[in-house]
Amino acid sequence: MDYQCLLAGRSAIVTGGAGSVGRAVALLYATHGANVVILDEDETEVEKTVKDLREINQKCSGFAGNLRDPESIAQLCDYAINALGTADILVNAAGSYLPGDAETLEEDDFIAMLDKNVNSTIRFTKAIIPYMCDNRQGDIINITSDLATASMPGTAGIAACAGAIVAFTRNVTMDYIRYRVRANCIVYPFDGIEGRRPLTGAPGPEDVANAALWYACKMSRFIIGDMLPVNGGMDYFAGMRGE
Amino acid sequence: MKNYAKLLEGKYAVVTNGGDPCGSAIVKKFALHGATVAFGVRDIETGERILGEIAELSPESFYLVLDLADSDGIEEFCRKVKERFPLTTVLVNNPYADIGKTITETTEEDYRYFLQVNQRSIMQTLRAFYGPMRDNKCGSIINISSNTVFKPIMGNPFLTLSMGTIGGLTRVTAFEGGEFYVRVNEILSGILPGQSELSPCPLKIEGSHVEGMADLVLFLASDMSSYITGQSFTVDGGARRQLFA
């Protein structure tokens, strides 16, 4: 295995690829030899990231569209497959966070979060997985909030979305592992909520990107249906001594 | 930009059980990635064989004969390693006790043996190596237990019992070490001690299973996992998550 070029020649689709984490994932994948297509909503941001990606690998590209709309997602997938020829890796990094507890969470906000986080993950997976089954190999990496494992006040919507994505990931694995399609999940404090955690500091986009690289490459070939928290151990955090 | 071909360049690593198939794969992987490794083996022949394979990659690496059932021997091992290494920043505990007996067949002596090898040995190496890691604000500790914690196998109660304690110890150490940048993670291995193949699972894997395990240990030892601590990884090809085949 060439550890300097862990994704040589592989085709990767990164949704939310113009956001901070999606962008870090796309750039790291390109550095490791992957042909990357990013899909996101803001055209200017997509262009900016594609420019940086092409400095690493000319075969990278990006497309902008509405990630809440099923037809738009289907079209984006068509563009991505046309550009890449096929798809070996799908990273669902698109997502949004709006605050609120069960009472104060606005209906529109909740629906928006469901669309952007859960529905987009399911729709992209649905569109891309046939290509992976045909190839008899594929790696799906879903990135969401670590509120799937531990709770904080006022985050009802995103906690529900994250939990759904984790369970969906596990199920995809069991349904498609016979086609050698692996699915794994990365959770991190993506909502930007300041929480005390055992490990000093806060995770940067590069920390999440390295985890996404790990799940996409052969280094993790044993691991399926798993959830990796990149959150400094926050999910086990109960309180420091003397507090 | 990190050098992914030399993920452990310049680091000093300790592997308590470098002799069995999994342990020797870890030692070789570490050497390949630029680490200097001290590892325990149960006999000189095994030690020489593994050392021969990594001598060119990592000339300063060495082995010591170590029986994890001998607590004085572990103290001695730690002392000797600390004499030769300026600072150990990677510690892999991969104990191996495994006796095929049912609950009624096991004796008090078996119980003590399991606790010494699979539990107390980890506590001893932590006492020796955690302090310097904390003082230097740099370290990654990887404890390898067994997926029999979740999926017990017939006729091995103490394997499940003793391995089950490793998760708690991992999380406690992760808490203590967090503010000092010492990361601690656990791997629940689907490869039984001494074996080189995964137990039956949904994922059909080509190639070496112990290599795959070594890659996970490498990931956790290196800066690739710089914000991951207190976690338990189940490496069993999906066996634990499978409700129905």
CSV table of C-alpha atoms in Angstrom, one decimal:
chain,number,residue,atom,x,y,z
A,1,MET,CA,0.0,0.0,0.0
A,2,ASP,CA,1.3,3.4,-0.9
A,3,TYR,CA,0.6,5.6,2.1
A,4,GLN,CA,1.4,8.8,0.2
A,5,CYS,CA,-1.2,8.1,-2.3
A,6,LEU,CA,-4.0,6.2,-0.5
A,7,LEU,CA,-6.8,6.9,-3.1
A,8,ALA,CA,-4.8,6.6,-6.3
A,9,GLY,CA,-7.2,6.8,-9.3
A,10,ARG,CA,-10.4,6.5,-7.3
A,11,SER,CA,-13.5,8.6,-8.0
A,12,ALA,CA,-14.9,10.5,-5.1
A,13,ILE,CA,-18.1,12.6,-4.7
A,14,VAL,CA,-18.1,15.0,-1.8
A,15,THR,CA,-21.5,16.6,-1.0
A,16,GLY,CA,-21.2,19.9,0.9
A,17,GLY,CA,-17.7,20.0,-0.6
A,18,ALA,CA,-17.5,23.8,-0.4
A,19,GLY,CA,-18.1,23.9,3.3
A,20,SER,CA,-15.2,23.8,5.8
A,21,VAL,CA,-15.2,20.1,6.4
A,22,GLY,CA,-16.3,19.0,2.9
A,23,ARG,CA,-13.6,21.2,1.4
A,24,ALA,CA,-10.9,19.8,3.7
A,25,VAL,CA,-12.0,16.2,2.8
A,26,ALA,CA,-12.0,17.0,-1.0
A,27,LEU,CA,-8.5,18.6,-0.8
A,28,LEU,CA,-7.1,15.7,1.2
A,29,TYR,CA,-8.6,13.1,-1.2
A,30,ALA,CA,-7.2,15.0,-4.2
A,31,THR,CA,-3.8,15.1,-2.5
A,32,HIS,CA,-4.0,11.3,-2.2
A,33,GLY,CA,-4.6,10.8,-5.9
A,34,ALA,CA,-8.4,10.7,-6.1
A,35,ASN,CA,-10.5,12.4,-8.8
A,36,VAL,CA,-12.9,14.5,-6.8
A,37,VAL,CA,-16.3,16.1,-7.7
A,38,ILE,CA,-17.8,18.4,-5.1
A,39,LEU,CA,-21.5,19.2,-4.9
A,40,ASP,CA,-22.8,22.1,-2.9
A,41,GLU,CA,-25.3,25.0,-3.0
A,42,ASP,CA,-23.2,28.2,-3.3
A,43,GLU,CA,-21.8,28.5,-6.8
A,44,THR,CA,-19.1,31.0,-5.9
A,45,GLU,CA,-17.8,28.8,-3.1
A,46,VAL,CA,-17.9,25.8,-5.3
A,47,GLU,CA,-15.9,27.6,-8.0
A,48,LYS,CA,-13.4,28.7,-5.3
A,49,THR,CA,-12.9,25.1,-4.0
A,50,VAL,CA,-12.7,23.6,-7.5
A,51,LYS,CA,-9.9,26.1,-8.4
A,52,ASP,CA,-7.9,24.9,-5.4
A,53,LEU,CA,-8.7,21.2,-6.2
A,54,ARG,CA,-7.5,21.7,-9.8
A,55,GLU,CA,-4.1,22.9,-8.6
A,56,ILE,CA,-3.7,19.4,-7.1
A,57,ASN,CA,-5.5,17.3,-9.7
A,58,GLN,CA,-6.8,18.7,-13.0
A,59,LYS,CA,-9.6,16.0,-13.2
A,60,CYS,CA,-11.4,17.5,-10.2
A,61,SER,CA,-14.7,19.5,-10.7
A,62,GLY,CA,-17.7,20.8,-8.9
A,63,PHE,CA,-21.4,21.6,-9.4
A,64,ALA,CA,-23.8,23.8,-7.6
A,65,GLY,CA,-27.5,23.0,-7.0
A,66,ASN,CA,-30.2,22.8,-4.4
A,67,LEU,CA,-29.4,20.0,-1.9
A,68,ARG,CA,-33.0,20.1,-0.5
A,69,ASP,CA,-34.7,19.2,-3.8
A,70,PRO,CA,-34.8,15.5,-5.0
A,71,GLU,CA,-34.7,16.5,-8.7
A,72,SER,CA,-31.8,18.8,-8.2
A,73,ILE,CA,-29.9,16.1,-6.3
A,74,ALA,CA,-30.6,13.6,-9.1
A,75,GLN,CA,-29.2,16.1,-11.7
A,76,LEU,CA,-26.1,16.8,-9.6
A,77,CYS,CA,-25.5,13.0,-9.4
A,78,ASP,CA,-25.8,12.8,-13.2
A,79,TYR,CA,-23.2,15.6,-13.6
A,80,ALA,CA,-20.9,13.9,-11.1
A,81,ILE,CA,-21.1,10.5,-12.8
A,82,ASN,CA,-20.6,12.1,-16.2
A,83,ALA,CA,-17.5,13.9,-15.0
A,84,LEU,CA,-16.0,10.9,-13.2
A,85,GLY,CA,-17.2,8.0,-15.3
A,86,THR,CA,-18.2,6.1,-12.1
A,87,ALA,CA,-18.2,6.5,-8.3
A,88,ASP,CA,-16.0,4.6,-5.8
A,89,ILE,CA,-16.4,6.9,-2.8
A,90,LEU,CA,-19.3,9.0,-1.6
A,91,VAL,CA,-18.9,11.4,1.2
A,92,ASN,CA,-22.1,13.0,2.5
A,93,ALA,CA,-20.7,16.1,4.3
A,94,ALA,CA,-23.6,18.4,3.5
A,95,GLY,CA,-25.6,19.5,6.5
A,96,SER,CA,-27.0,22.5,8.4
A,97,TYR,CA,-27.7,23.3,12.1
A,98,LEU,CA,-30.5,25.4,13.6
A,99,PRO,CA,-31.1,25.6,17.3
A,100,GLY,CA,-34.1,24.9,19.4
A,101,ASP,CA,-35.6,22.4,21.9
A,102,ALA,CA,-38.7,20.2,21.2
A,103,GLU,CA,-41.0,23.2,21.9
A,104,THR,CA,-39.1,26.1,20.4
A,105,LEU,CA,-37.8,24.4,17.3
A,106,GLU,CA,-39.7,26.0,14.3
A,107,GLU,CA,-41.4,23.6,12.0
A,108,ASP,CA,-39.7,25.1,8.9
A,109,ASP,CA,-36.3,24.9,10.6
A,110,PHE,CA,-36.8,21.3,11.4
A,111,ILE,CA,-37.9,20.4,7.9
A,112,ALA,CA,-34.9,22.3,6.5
A,113,MET,CA,-32.5,20.4,8.7
A,114,LEU,CA,-34.2,17.0,7.8
A,115,ASP,CA,-33.8,17.9,4.1
A,116,LYS,CA,-30.3,19.1,4.3
A,117,ASN,CA,-28.9,16.5,6.7
A,118,VAL,CA,-31.0,13.3,6.5
A,119,ASN,CA,-32.8,13.4,3.2
A,120,SER,CA,-29.8,14.6,1.2
A,121,THR,CA,-27.7,11.7,2.7
A,122,ILE,CA,-30.4,9.1,1.7
A,123,ARG,CA,-31.0,10.6,-1.7
A,124,PHE,CA,-27.3,10.8,-2.7
A,125,THR,CA,-26.8,7.3,-1.4
A,126,LYS,CA,-29.7,6.0,-3.4
A,127,ALA,CA,-28.5,7.6,-6.6
A,128,ILE,CA,-24.8,6.6,-6.3
A,129,ILE,CA,-25.0,3.1,-4.8
A,130,PRO,CA,-26.0,1.3,-8.1
A,131,TYR,CA,-22.6,2.3,-9.6
A,132,MET,CA,-20.8,0.9,-6.5
A,133,CYS,CA,-22.8,-2.3,-6.7
A,134,ASP,CA,-21.9,-2.6,-10.4
A,135,ASN,CA,-18.2,-2.1,-9.6
A,136,ARG,CA,-18.5,-4.6,-6.7
A,137,GLN,CA,-16.7,-2.0,-4.4
A,138,GLY,CA,-17.5,1.3,-2.8
A,139,ASP,CA,-17.0,3.3,0.3
A,140,ILE,CA,-19.7,5.6,1.7
A,141,ILE,CA,-18.8,8.0,4.5
A,142,ASN,CA,-21.5,10.0,6.2
A,143,ILE,CA,-20.5,12.9,8.3
A,144,THR,CA,-22.8,14.3,10.9
A,145,SER,CA,-23.0,15.8,14.4
A,146,ASP,CA,-21.8,14.0,17.5
A,147,LEU,CA,-25.1,14.9,19.1
A,148,ALA,CA,-26.0,11.4,17.8
A,149,THR,CA,-24.2,10.0,20.9
A,150,ALA,CA,-24.5,12.6,23.6
A,151,SER,CA,-27.0,15.4,24.2
A,152,MET,CA,-26.9,19.1,24.9
A,153,PRO,CA,-29.8,21.5,25.7
A,154,GLY,CA,-31.5,23.2,22.8
A,155,THR,CA,-30.3,20.9,20.0
A,156,ALA,CA,-33.4,18.6,19.4
A,157,GLY,CA,-33.5,18.9,15.6
A,158,ILE,CA,-29.9,18.2,14.9
A,159,ALA,CA,-29.7,15.4,17.4
A,160,ALA,CA,-32.7,13.7,15.7
A,161,CYS,CA,-31.0,14.1,12.3
A,162,ALA,CA,-27.7,12.8,13.5
A,163,GLY,CA,-29.2,9.7,15.1
A,164,ALA,CA,-31.1,9.0,11.8
A,165,ILE,CA,-27.9,9.2,9.8
A,166,VAL,CA,-26.0,6.9,12.1
A,167,ALA,CA,-28.7,4.2,12.0
A,168,PHE,CA,-29.1,4.6,8.2
A,169,THR,CA,-25.4,4.1,7.7
A,170,ARG,CA,-25.5,0.9,9.7
A,171,ASN,CA,-28.3,-0.4,7.6
A,172,VAL,CA,-26.8,0.5,4.3
A,173,THR,CA,-23.8,-1.5,5.3
A,174,MET,CA,-25.8,-4.6,6.1
A,175,ASP,CA,-27.8,-4.4,2.9
A,176,TYR,CA,-24.9,-3.8,0.5
A,177,ILE,CA,-21.9,-5.4,2.0
A,178,ARG,CA,-22.5,-8.4,-0.2
A,179,TYR,CA,-21.6,-6.0,-3.1
A,180,ARG,CA,-18.5,-5.0,-1.1
A,181,VAL,CA,-19.9,-1.6,-0.4
A,182,ARG,CA,-18.8,-0.3,3.0
A,183,ALA,CA,-20.5,2.5,4.8
A,184,ASN,CA,-19.2,4.2,7.9
A,185,CYS,CA,-20.1,7.4,9.8
A,186,ILE,CA,-18.0,10.2,11.3
A,187,VAL,CA,-19.5,12.3,14.0
A,188,TYR,CA,-18.0,15.6,15.2
A,189,PRO,CA,-19.2,18.8,16.9
A,190,PHE,CA,-20.2,20.3,13.5
A,191,ASP,CA,-22.8,22.6,14.9
A,192,GLY,CA,-20.0,24.7,16.5
A,193,ILE,CA,-21.4,24.3,20.0
A,194,GLU,CA,-18.7,24.9,22.6
A,195,GLY,CA,-18.7,21.8,24.8
A,196,ARG,CA,-16.2,20.8,27.4
A,197,ARG,CA,-14.4,17.7,26.3
A,198,PRO,CA,-11.5,15.6,27.7
A,199,LEU,CA,-9.1,16.4,25.0
A,200,THR,CA,-7.8,20.0,25.0
A,201,GLY,CA,-8.8,22.3,22.0
A,202,ALA,CA,-11.3,21.7,19.3
A,203,PRO,CA,-11.3,19.5,16.2
A,204,GLY,CA,-10.4,21.3,13.0
A,205,PRO,CA,-11.7,20.4,9.5
A,206,GLU,CA,-8.3,18.6,8.9
A,207,ASP,CA,-9.0,16.2,11.8
A,208,VAL,CA,-12.3,15.2,10.3
A,209,ALA,CA,-10.7,15.0,6.8
A,210,ASN,CA,-8.1,12.6,8.1
A,211,ALA,CA,-10.8,10.3,9.5
A,212,ALA,CA,-12.6,10.5,6.2
A,213,LEU,CA,-9.4,9.5,4.4
A,214,TRP,CA,-9.0,6.6,6.8
A,215,TYR,CA,-12.5,5.3,6.0
A,216,ALA,CA,-12.1,5.8,2.3
A,217,CYS,CA,-8.8,3.9,1.9
A,218,LYS,CA,-7.8,0.3,2.4
A,219,MET,CA,-6.3,1.0,5.8
A,220,SER,CA,-9.8,0.5,7.3
A,221,ARG,CA,-10.8,-2.4,5.1
A,222,PHE,CA,-12.1,-4.4,8.1
A,223,ILE,CA,-14.4,-1.8,9.4
A,224,ILE,CA,-18.0,-1.4,8.4
A,225,GLY,CA,-21.2,0.1,9.8
A,226,ASP,CA,-19.0,1.9,12.3
A,227,MET,CA,-19.3,5.4,13.9
A,228,LEU,CA,-16.1,7.3,14.6
A,229,PRO,CA,-16.5,10.3,16.9
A,230,VAL,CA,-13.8,13.0,16.1
A,231,ASN,CA,-14.7,14.9,19.2
A,232,GLY,CA,-12.0,14.5,21.8
A,233,GLY,CA,-13.9,11.9,23.7
A,234,MET,CA,-16.9,14.2,24.4
A,235,ASP,CA,-19.4,11.4,24.2
A,236,TYR,CA,-18.0,9.8,27.4
A,237,PHE,CA,-17.6,13.1,29.2
A,238,ALA,CA,-19.3,13.3,32.5
A,239,GLY,CA,-17.3,15.9,34.3
A,240,MET,CA,-13.8,16.6,35.5
A,241,ARG,CA,-12.6,15.9,38.9
A,242,GLY,CA,-13.5,18.4,41.6
A,243,GLU,CA,-16.4,19.9,39.7
B,1,MET,CA,1.5,18.6,4.8
B,2,LYS,CA,2.0,15.4,6.7
B,3,ASN,CA,4.2,12.7,5.3
B,4,TYR,CA,1.7,9.8,5.1
B,5,ALA,CA,4.5,7.3,4.2
B,6,LYS,CA,6.3,7.9,7.5
B,7,LEU,CA,3.4,8.5,9.9
B,8,LEU,CA,5.5,7.7,13.0
B,9,GLU,CA,8.8,9.2,11.9
B,10,GLY,CA,11.2,9.7,14.9
B,11,LYS,CA,8.7,8.2,17.4
B,12,TYR,CA,9.5,5.6,20.0
B,13,ALA,CA,6.9,2.9,20.4
B,14,VAL,CA,6.3,0.0,22.8
B,15,VAL,CA,4.3,-3.1,21.9
B,16,THR,CA,3.9,-5.4,24.9
B,17,ASN,CA,3.2,-8.5,22.8
B,18,GLY,CA,5.1,-8.4,19.6
B,19,GLY,CA,5.3,-12.1,19.1
B,20,ASP,CA,1.9,-13.3,18.0
B,21,PRO,CA,0.7,-12.8,14.4
B,22,CYS,CA,-1.1,-9.5,15.2
B,23,GLY,CA,1.6,-8.1,17.4
B,24,SER,CA,4.4,-8.8,14.9
B,25,ALA,CA,2.3,-7.2,12.1
B,26,ILE,CA,2.0,-4.1,14.3
B,27,VAL,CA,5.7,-4.0,15.1
B,28,LYS,CA,6.5,-4.3,11.3
B,29,LYS,CA,4.0,-1.6,10.4
B,30,PHE,CA,5.5,0.8,13.0
B,31,ALA,CA,9.0,0.1,11.7
B,32,LEU,CA,7.9,0.7,8.1
B,33,HIS,CA,6.5,4.1,9.2
B,34,GLY,CA,9.7,5.3,10.8
B,35,ALA,CA,9.2,4.4,14.4
B,36,THR,CA,11.8,2.8,16.7
B,37,VAL,CA,10.0,-0.1,18.5
B,38,ALA,CA,10.6,-2.0,21.7
B,39,PHE,CA,8.5,-5.2,21.9
B,40,GLY,CA,8.0,-8.1,24.2
B,41,VAL,CA,8.1,-11.7,22.9
B,42,ARG,CA,7.8,-15.0,24.7
B,43,ASP,CA,11.0,-16.5,23.4
B,44,ILE,CA,14.3,-15.4,21.8
B,45,GLU,CA,13.7,-17.2,18.5
B,46,THR,CA,10.5,-15.2,17.8
B,47,GLY,CA,12.2,-12.0,18.8
B,48,GLU,CA,15.2,-12.6,16.6
B,49,ARG,CA,13.0,-13.5,13.6
B,50,ILE,CA,10.9,-10.3,13.9
B,51,LEU,CA,14.0,-8.2,14.6
B,52,GLY,CA,15.6,-9.6,11.5
B,53,GLU,CA,12.7,-8.5,9.4
B,54,ILE,CA,12.7,-4.9,10.6
B,55,ALA,CA,16.5,-4.4,11.1
B,56,GLU,CA,17.0,-2.4,8.0
B,57,LEU,CA,13.9,-0.2,8.4
B,58,SER,CA,14.5,0.5,12.1
B,59,PRO,CA,18.0,-0.4,13.2
B,60,GLU,CA,17.5,0.7,16.8
B,61,SER,CA,14.4,-1.4,17.5
B,62,PHE,CA,14.8,-4.2,20.0
B,63,TYR,CA,12.9,-7.0,21.7
B,64,LEU,CA,12.9,-8.2,25.3
B,65,VAL,CA,11.6,-11.6,26.5
B,66,LEU,CA,8.5,-10.9,28.4
B,67,ASP,CA,5.8,-13.0,30.0
B,68,LEU,CA,2.8,-10.9,30.8
B,69,ALA,CA,1.8,-13.3,33.5
B,70,ASP,CA,4.9,-12.3,35.4
B,71,SER,CA,4.3,-8.9,37.0
B,72,ASP,CA,8.0,-8.5,38.1
B,73,GLY,CA,9.0,-9.2,34.6
B,74,ILE,CA,6.7,-6.4,33.3
B,75,GLU,CA,8.3,-3.9,35.7
B,76,GLU,CA,11.7,-5.0,34.5
B,77,PHE,CA,10.6,-4.7,30.8
B,78,CYS,CA,9.3,-1.1,31.4
B,79,ARG,CA,12.5,-0.1,33.3
B,80,LYS,CA,14.8,-1.4,30.5
B,81,VAL,CA,12.7,0.3,27.8
B,82,LYS,CA,12.8,3.6,29.6
B,83,GLU,CA,16.6,3.3,29.9
B,84,ARG,CA,17.0,2.9,26.2
B,85,PHE,CA,14.3,5.2,24.9
B,86,PRO,CA,14.4,9.0,25.5
B,87,LEU,CA,10.6,9.3,25.4
B,88,THR,CA,8.0,6.7,24.6
B,89,THR,CA,5.0,8.3,22.9
B,90,VAL,CA,3.2,5.3,21.5
B,91,LEU,CA,2.2,2.4,23.8
B,92,VAL,CA,0.3,-0.7,22.5
B,93,ASN,CA,-1.1,-3.1,25.0
B,94,ASN,CA,-2.1,-6.3,23.3
B,95,PRO,CA,-2.4,-9.0,26.0
B,96,TYR,CA,-3.1,-12.6,25.0
B,97,ALA,CA,-4.5,-14.8,27.8
B,98,ASP,CA,-6.9,-17.4,26.3
B,99,ILE,CA,-7.7,-20.7,27.8
B,100,GLY,CA,-10.6,-22.9,26.5
B,101,LYS,CA,-12.5,-23.8,29.7
B,102,THR,CA,-16.1,-23.3,30.8
B,103,ILE,CA,-17.0,-21.5,34.0
B,104,THR,CA,-17.3,-24.8,36.0
B,105,GLU,CA,-13.9,-26.0,34.8
B,106,THR,CA,-11.9,-22.9,35.6
B,107,THR,CA,-10.0,-22.6,38.9
B,108,GLU,CA,-9.1,-19.6,41.0
B,109,GLU,CA,-5.6,-19.9,39.6
B,110,ASP,CA,-7.0,-19.5,36.0
B,111,TYR,CA,-8.9,-16.4,37.1
B,112,ARG,CA,-5.7,-14.8,38.6
B,113,TYR,CA,-3.8,-15.6,35.4
B,114,PHE,CA,-6.4,-13.9,33.2
B,115,LEU,CA,-6.5,-10.8,35.4
B,116,GLN,CA,-2.7,-10.5,35.5
B,117,VAL,CA,-2.2,-11.0,31.7
B,118,ASN,CA,-5.2,-9.2,30.3
B,119,GLN,CA,-5.7,-6.5,32.9
B,120,ARG,CA,-3.0,-5.9,35.4
B,121,SER,CA,-0.3,-5.9,32.7
B,122,ILE,CA,-2.0,-2.9,31.1
B,123,MET,CA,-2.2,-1.1,34.5
B,124,GLN,CA,1.6,-1.7,35.0
B,125,THR,CA,2.6,-0.4,31.6
B,126,LEU,CA,0.3,2.6,32.0
B,127,ARG,CA,2.0,3.4,35.3
B,128,ALA,CA,5.4,3.2,33.7
B,129,PHE,CA,4.8,5.2,30.4
B,130,TYR,CA,1.8,7.4,31.0
B,131,GLY,CA,3.5,9.8,33.4
B,132,PRO,CA,6.3,10.9,30.9
B,133,MET,CA,3.7,11.2,28.1
B,134,ARG,CA,1.6,13.5,30.3
B,135,ASP,CA,4.7,15.6,31.3
B,136,ASN,CA,5.7,16.0,27.7
B,137,LYS,CA,2.1,16.6,26.5
B,138,CYS,CA,2.3,14.0,23.7
B,139,GLY,CA,1.2,10.4,23.6
B,140,SER,CA,-1.1,7.8,22.1
B,141,ILE,CA,-2.0,4.6,24.0
B,142,ILE,CA,-3.8,1.8,22.2
B,143,ASN,CA,-5.3,-1.1,24.2
B,144,ILE,CA,-6.3,-4.1,22.3
B,145,SER,CA,-9.1,-6.2,23.8
B,146,SER,CA,-11.4,-8.7,22.2
B,147,ASN,CA,-14.9,-8.5,20.5
B,148,THR,CA,-15.8,-11.4,22.7
B,149,VAL,CA,-16.8,-8.7,25.2
B,150,PHE,CA,-19.9,-8.2,23.0
B,151,LYS,CA,-20.1,-11.6,21.3
B,152,PRO,CA,-18.9,-14.1,23.9
B,153,ILE,CA,-17.7,-17.4,22.6
B,154,MET,CA,-18.4,-20.7,24.3
B,155,GLY,CA,-16.0,-22.0,26.8
B,156,ASN,CA,-14.0,-18.8,27.6
B,157,PRO,CA,-15.7,-16.9,30.4
B,158,PHE,CA,-12.5,-15.2,31.7
B,159,LEU,CA,-11.5,-13.9,28.3
B,160,THR,CA,-14.7,-11.9,28.1
B,161,LEU,CA,-14.5,-10.9,31.7
B,162,SER,CA,-10.9,-9.7,31.7
B,163,MET,CA,-11.1,-8.1,28.3
B,164,GLY,CA,-14.3,-6.3,29.4
B,165,THR,CA,-12.3,-4.3,31.9
B,166,ILE,CA,-10.0,-2.8,29.3
B,167,GLY,CA,-12.7,-0.4,27.9
B,168,GLY,CA,-13.3,1.3,31.3
B,169,LEU,CA,-9.6,1.7,31.9
B,170,THR,CA,-9.2,3.2,28.4
B,171,ARG,CA,-11.9,5.8,29.0
B,172,VAL,CA,-10.6,6.7,32.4
B,173,THR,CA,-7.1,7.2,31.1
B,174,ALA,CA,-8.5,9.2,28.2
B,175,PHE,CA,-10.1,11.6,30.6
B,176,GLU,CA,-7.0,12.0,32.7
B,177,GLY,CA,-4.8,12.4,29.6
B,178,GLY,CA,-7.1,14.7,27.6
B,179,GLU,CA,-5.8,18.0,28.8
B,180,PHE,CA,-2.2,16.8,28.3
B,181,TYR,CA,-2.8,15.6,24.7
B,182,VAL,CA,-2.4,12.0,25.7
B,183,ARG,CA,-5.0,10.0,23.6
B,184,VAL,CA,-6.2,6.6,24.6
B,185,ASN,CA,-8.3,4.3,22.5
B,186,GLU,CA,-9.4,0.7,22.6
B,187,ILE,CA,-9.7,-1.9,19.8
B,188,LEU,CA,-12.1,-4.8,20.3
B,189,SER,CA,-10.4,-7.2,18.0
B,190,GLY,CA,-12.3,-9.9,16.1
B,191,ILE,CA,-9.0,-11.8,15.8
B,192,LEU,CA,-8.6,-14.0,18.9
B,193,PRO,CA,-5.3,-13.9,20.7
B,194,GLY,CA,-2.7,-15.9,18.9
B,195,GLN,CA,-4.8,-16.3,15.7
B,196,SER,CA,-4.2,-14.6,12.4
B,197,GLU,CA,-7.8,-14.6,10.9
B,198,LEU,CA,-10.9,-12.8,11.8
B,199,SER,CA,-13.8,-14.8,13.4
B,200,PRO,CA,-16.7,-15.4,10.9
B,201,CYS,CA,-18.3,-12.1,9.8
B,202,PRO,CA,-20.4,-10.5,7.0
B,203,LEU,CA,-17.4,-8.8,5.4
B,204,LYS,CA,-15.4,-11.1,3.2
B,205,ILE,CA,-11.9,-9.7,3.2
B,206,GLU,CA,-9.1,-10.6,0.9
B,207,GLY,CA,-5.5,-10.4,2.1
B,208,SER,CA,-4.0,-10.5,5.5
B,209,HIS,CA,-6.3,-9.8,8.4
B,210,VAL,CA,-3.5,-9.0,10.8
B,211,GLU,CA,-2.3,-6.4,8.3
B,212,GLY,CA,-5.7,-4.7,8.5
B,213,MET,CA,-5.5,-4.7,12.3
B,214,ALA,CA,-2.0,-3.2,12.1
B,215,ASP,CA,-3.3,-0.4,9.9
B,216,LEU,CA,-5.9,0.5,12.5
B,217,VAL,CA,-3.3,0.6,15.2
B,218,LEU,CA,-1.1,2.8,12.9
B,219,PHE,CA,-4.0,5.2,12.4
B,220,LEU,CA,-4.6,5.5,16.1
B,221,ALA,CA,-0.9,5.9,16.9
B,222,SER,CA,-0.3,8.6,14.3
B,223,ASP,CA,-1.5,12.2,14.0
B,224,MET,CA,-4.1,11.1,11.5
B,225,SER,CA,-6.4,10.5,14.5
B,226,SER,CA,-5.3,13.7,16.3
B,227,TYR,CA,-8.7,14.4,17.8
B,228,ILE,CA,-9.9,10.9,18.5
B,229,THR,CA,-9.7,9.7,22.1
B,230,GLY,CA,-11.7,7.5,24.6
B,231,GLN,CA,-13.1,5.5,21.7
B,232,SER,CA,-13.6,1.7,21.3
B,233,PHE,CA,-13.2,0.4,17.8
B,234,THR,CA,-14.8,-2.9,17.0
B,235,VAL,CA,-12.8,-4.6,14.3
B,236,ASP,CA,-14.8,-7.7,13.4
B,237,GLY,CA,-16.0,-7.2,9.8
B,238,GLY,CA,-19.4,-6.2,11.0
B,239,ALA,CA,-20.1,-9.3,13.2
B,240,ARG,CA,-21.3,-7.2,16.1
B,241,ARG,CA,-23.8,-5.1,14.1
B,242,GLN,CA,-25.3,-8.0,12.4
B,243,LEU,CA,-28.7,-8.9,13.7
B,244,PHE,CA,-29.7,-11.3,11.0
B,245,ALA,CA,-27.4,-12.9,8.4
